[in-house]
Amino acid sequence: MRNTNKAPSQFTKVYKRESKSPFDDHCTMLWLASATCSAENNLDLGYERYIYVHKDNAGKVVGEPVTDSV
């Protein structure tokens, strides 16, 4: 089933301009982050500890930054 929700995702970021990363990438996808639930039941992501991947236009992983504290 295809997701038709047009709201921006907290987990995937497609670049609107050229990336400053050292990878030939098109987007990033968050795999791990600290998370809390706010009083309004919103998911708040913290980036003290994180793992995310850089992907190219075809969806291939081209880089995996990880914080030192993971």
Coordinates of N, CA, C and O in Angstrom, one line a residue:
M1 N 0.8 -1.2 0.0 CA 0.0 0.0 0.0 C 0.9 1.2 0.0 O 1.8 1.3 0.8
R2 N 0.6 2.2 -0.8 CA 1.4 3.4 -0.9 C 0.9 4.4 0.1 O -0.3 4.6 0.3
N3 N 1.9 5.1 0.7 CA 1.6 6.2 1.7 C 1.2 7.4 0.9 O 2.0 8.0 0.2
T4 N 0.0 7.9 1.1 CA -0.5 9.1 0.4 C -0.4 10.4 1.3 O -0.9 11.4 0.9
N5 N 0.1 10.2 2.5 CA 0.3 11.3 3.4 C 1.3 12.3 2.9 O 2.5 11.9 2.6
K6 N 1.0 13.5 2.7 CA 1.9 14.5 2.1 C 2.6 15.3 3.1 O 3.4 16.2 2.8
A7 N 2.4 15.1 4.4 CA 3.1 15.8 5.5 C 4.6 15.4 5.4 O 5.0 14.3 5.1
P8 N 5.5 16.4 5.7 CA 6.9 16.1 5.7 C 7.3 15.0 6.7 O 6.7 15.0 7.8
S9 N 8.2 14.2 6.4 CA 8.6 13.1 7.3 C 9.7 13.6 8.2 O 10.6 14.3 7.7
Q10 N 9.7 13.1 9.4 CA 10.8 13.4 10.3 C 12.0 12.4 10.1 O 13.0 12.6 10.6
F11 N 11.7 11.4 9.3 CA 12.7 10.3 9.1 C 13.5 10.4 7.8 O 14.5 9.8 7.6
T12 N 12.9 11.0 6.8 CA 13.5 11.1 5.5 C 13.6 12.6 5.1 O 12.6 13.3 5.2
K13 N 14.7 13.0 4.6 CA 14.9 14.4 4.1 C 15.4 14.3 2.7 O 16.5 13.9 2.4
V14 N 14.7 14.8 1.7 CA 15.1 14.9 0.3 C 15.6 16.3 0.2 O 15.0 17.3 0.5
Y15 N 16.8 16.5 -0.4 CA 17.5 17.8 -0.5 C 16.8 18.7 -1.5 O 16.4 18.2 -2.6
K16 N 16.6 19.9 -1.2 CA 16.1 20.9 -2.1 C 17.2 21.6 -2.8 O 17.0 22.3 -3.8
R17 N 18.4 21.6 -2.3 CA 19.6 22.1 -3.0 C 20.7 21.1 -2.8 O 20.6 20.1 -2.2
E18 N 21.8 21.4 -3.4 CA 23.0 20.5 -3.4 C 23.4 20.2 -1.9 O 23.5 21.1 -1.1
S19 N 23.7 19.0 -1.7 CA 24.1 18.5 -0.3 C 25.6 19.0 -0.1 O 26.4 19.1 -1.0
K20 N 25.8 19.3 1.2 CA 27.2 19.7 1.6 C 28.0 18.5 2.1 O 29.1 18.6 2.5
S21 N 27.4 17.3 2.0 CA 28.0 16.1 2.5 C 29.1 15.6 1.5 O 29.1 16.0 0.4
P22 N 30.0 14.8 2.0 CA 31.0 14.3 1.1 C 30.6 13.2 0.2 O 31.3 12.6 -0.6
F23 N 29.3 12.8 0.2 CA 28.7 11.7 -0.6 C 27.9 12.3 -1.7 O 27.4 13.4 -1.7
D24 N 27.8 11.5 -2.8 CA 27.0 11.9 -4.0 C 25.6 11.4 -3.6 O 25.1 10.4 -4.1
D25 N 24.9 12.2 -2.8 CA 23.6 11.8 -2.3 C 22.4 12.7 -2.7 O 22.6 13.8 -3.2
H26 N 21.2 12.1 -2.6 CA 20.0 12.8 -2.9 C 19.1 13.1 -1.7 O 18.3 14.0 -1.6
C27 N 19.3 12.2 -0.7 CA 18.5 12.3 0.6 C 19.1 11.6 1.7 O 20.1 10.9 1.5
T28 N 18.6 11.8 2.9 CA 19.1 11.1 4.1 C 17.9 10.4 4.7 O 16.7 10.9 4.6
M29 N 18.1 9.3 5.4 CA 17.1 8.6 6.1 C 17.6 8.3 7.5 O 18.7 7.7 7.7
L30 N 16.8 8.7 8.5 CA 17.1 8.5 9.9 C 16.9 7.0 10.3 O 15.8 6.5 10.1
W31 N 17.9 6.4 10.9 CA 17.7 5.0 11.4 C 17.6 5.0 12.9 O 17.0 4.1 13.5
L32 N 18.3 5.9 13.6 CA 18.2 5.9 15.1 C 18.4 7.3 15.6 O 19.2 8.1 15.1
A33 N 17.6 7.6 16.6 CA 17.7 8.9 17.2 C 17.0 8.8 18.6 O 16.1 7.9 18.8
S34 N 17.4 9.6 19.5 CA 16.7 9.6 20.8 C 15.3 10.3 20.5 O 15.2 11.2 19.8
A35 N 14.3 9.8 21.2 CA 12.9 10.3 20.9 C 12.2 10.4 22.2 O 12.3 9.6 23.2
T36 N 11.3 11.5 22.3 CA 10.4 11.7 23.4 C 9.1 12.0 22.8 O 9.0 12.5 21.7
C37 N 8.0 11.8 23.6 CA 6.7 12.2 23.2 C 6.3 13.5 24.0 O 6.3 13.5 25.2
S38 N 5.9 14.5 23.3 CA 5.5 15.8 23.9 C 4.1 15.6 24.5 O 3.4 14.7 24.3
A39 N 3.7 16.7 25.2 CA 2.3 16.7 25.8 C 1.2 16.6 24.7 O 0.1 16.1 25.0
E40 N 1.5 17.1 23.5 CA 0.5 17.0 22.4 C 0.6 15.7 21.7 O 0.1 15.6 20.6
N41 N 1.3 14.7 22.2 CA 1.5 13.4 21.5 C 2.3 13.5 20.2 O 2.1 12.7 19.3
N42 N 3.2 14.5 20.1 CA 4.1 14.6 19.0 C 5.4 13.9 19.3 O 5.8 14.0 20.4
L43 N 6.0 13.3 18.3 CA 7.3 12.7 18.5 C 8.3 13.7 18.3 O 8.4 14.3 17.2
D44 N 9.1 13.9 19.3 CA 10.2 14.9 19.2 C 11.6 14.1 19.2 O 11.9 13.3 20.1
L45 N 12.3 14.3 18.1 CA 13.5 13.6 17.9 C 14.7 14.5 18.4 O 14.8 15.6 18.1
G46 N 15.6 13.8 19.1 CA 16.9 14.5 19.5 C 18.0 13.9 18.7 O 18.0 12.7 18.4
Y47 N 19.0 14.7 18.5 CA 20.2 14.3 17.7 C 21.4 14.2 18.5 O 22.5 14.3 17.9
E48 N 21.3 13.9 19.8 CA 22.5 13.7 20.6 C 23.2 12.4 20.2 O 24.4 12.3 20.2
R49 N 22.4 11.4 19.9 CA 22.8 10.1 19.4 C 22.0 9.8 18.2 O 20.8 9.9 18.2
Y50 N 22.7 9.5 17.1 CA 21.9 9.2 15.9 C 22.7 8.3 14.9 O 23.9 8.3 15.0
I51 N 22.0 7.7 14.0 CA 22.5 7.0 12.9 C 21.6 7.3 11.7 O 20.4 7.2 11.9
Y52 N 22.1 7.8 10.6 CA 21.3 8.0 9.5 C 22.2 7.6 8.2 O 23.4 7.5 8.3
V53 N 21.5 7.4 7.1 CA 22.2 7.0 5.9 C 21.9 8.1 4.8 O 20.9 8.7 4.8
H54 N 22.9 8.2 4.0 CA 22.8 9.0 2.8 C 22.5 8.1 1.6 O 23.1 7.0 1.5
K55 N 21.5 8.5 0.8 CA 21.1 7.7 -0.3 C 21.2 8.5 -1.6 O 20.9 9.7 -1.6
D56 N 21.4 7.8 -2.7 CA 21.5 8.4 -4.0 C 20.1 8.4 -4.6 O 19.1 8.0 -4.0
N57 N 19.9 8.9 -5.9 CA 18.6 9.0 -6.5 C 18.0 7.6 -6.7 O 16.7 7.5 -6.7
A58 N 18.7 6.6 -6.8 CA 18.2 5.2 -6.9 C 17.9 4.5 -5.6 O 17.3 3.4 -5.6
G59 N 18.2 5.2 -4.5 CA 17.9 4.6 -3.2 C 19.0 3.8 -2.6 O 18.9 3.2 -1.5
K60 N 20.2 3.8 -3.3 CA 21.3 3.0 -2.8 C 22.0 3.8 -1.7 O 22.2 5.0 -1.8
V61 N 22.4 3.1 -0.6 CA 23.1 3.8 0.5 C 24.5 4.1 0.0 O 25.3 3.2 -0.4
V62 N 24.9 5.4 0.2 CA 26.2 5.8 -0.2 C 27.0 6.4 1.0 O 28.2 6.7 0.8
G63 N 26.5 6.4 2.2 CA 27.2 6.9 3.4 C 26.4 6.6 4.6 O 25.2 6.6 4.6
E64 N 27.1 6.4 5.8 CA 26.5 6.1 7.0 C 27.1 6.9 8.2 O 28.0 6.3 8.9
P65 N 26.8 8.1 8.4 CA 27.3 8.9 9.6 C 26.7 8.3 10.9 O 25.6 8.0 11.0
V66 N 27.6 8.2 11.9 CA 27.2 7.8 13.2 C 27.8 8.7 14.3 O 29.0 9.0 14.2
T67 N 27.1 9.1 15.3 CA 27.7 9.9 16.3 C 28.6 9.1 17.1 O 28.6 7.8 17.2
D68 N 29.6 9.7 17.8 CA 30.6 9.0 18.6 C 29.9 8.3 19.8 O 30.5 7.4 20.3
S69 N 28.8 8.8 20.3 CA 28.2 8.3 21.5 C 27.3 7.1 21.3 O 26.7 6.6 22.3
V70 N 27.1 6.6 20.1 CA 26.2 5.5 19.8 C 26.9 4.2 20.3 O 28.0 4.0 20.1

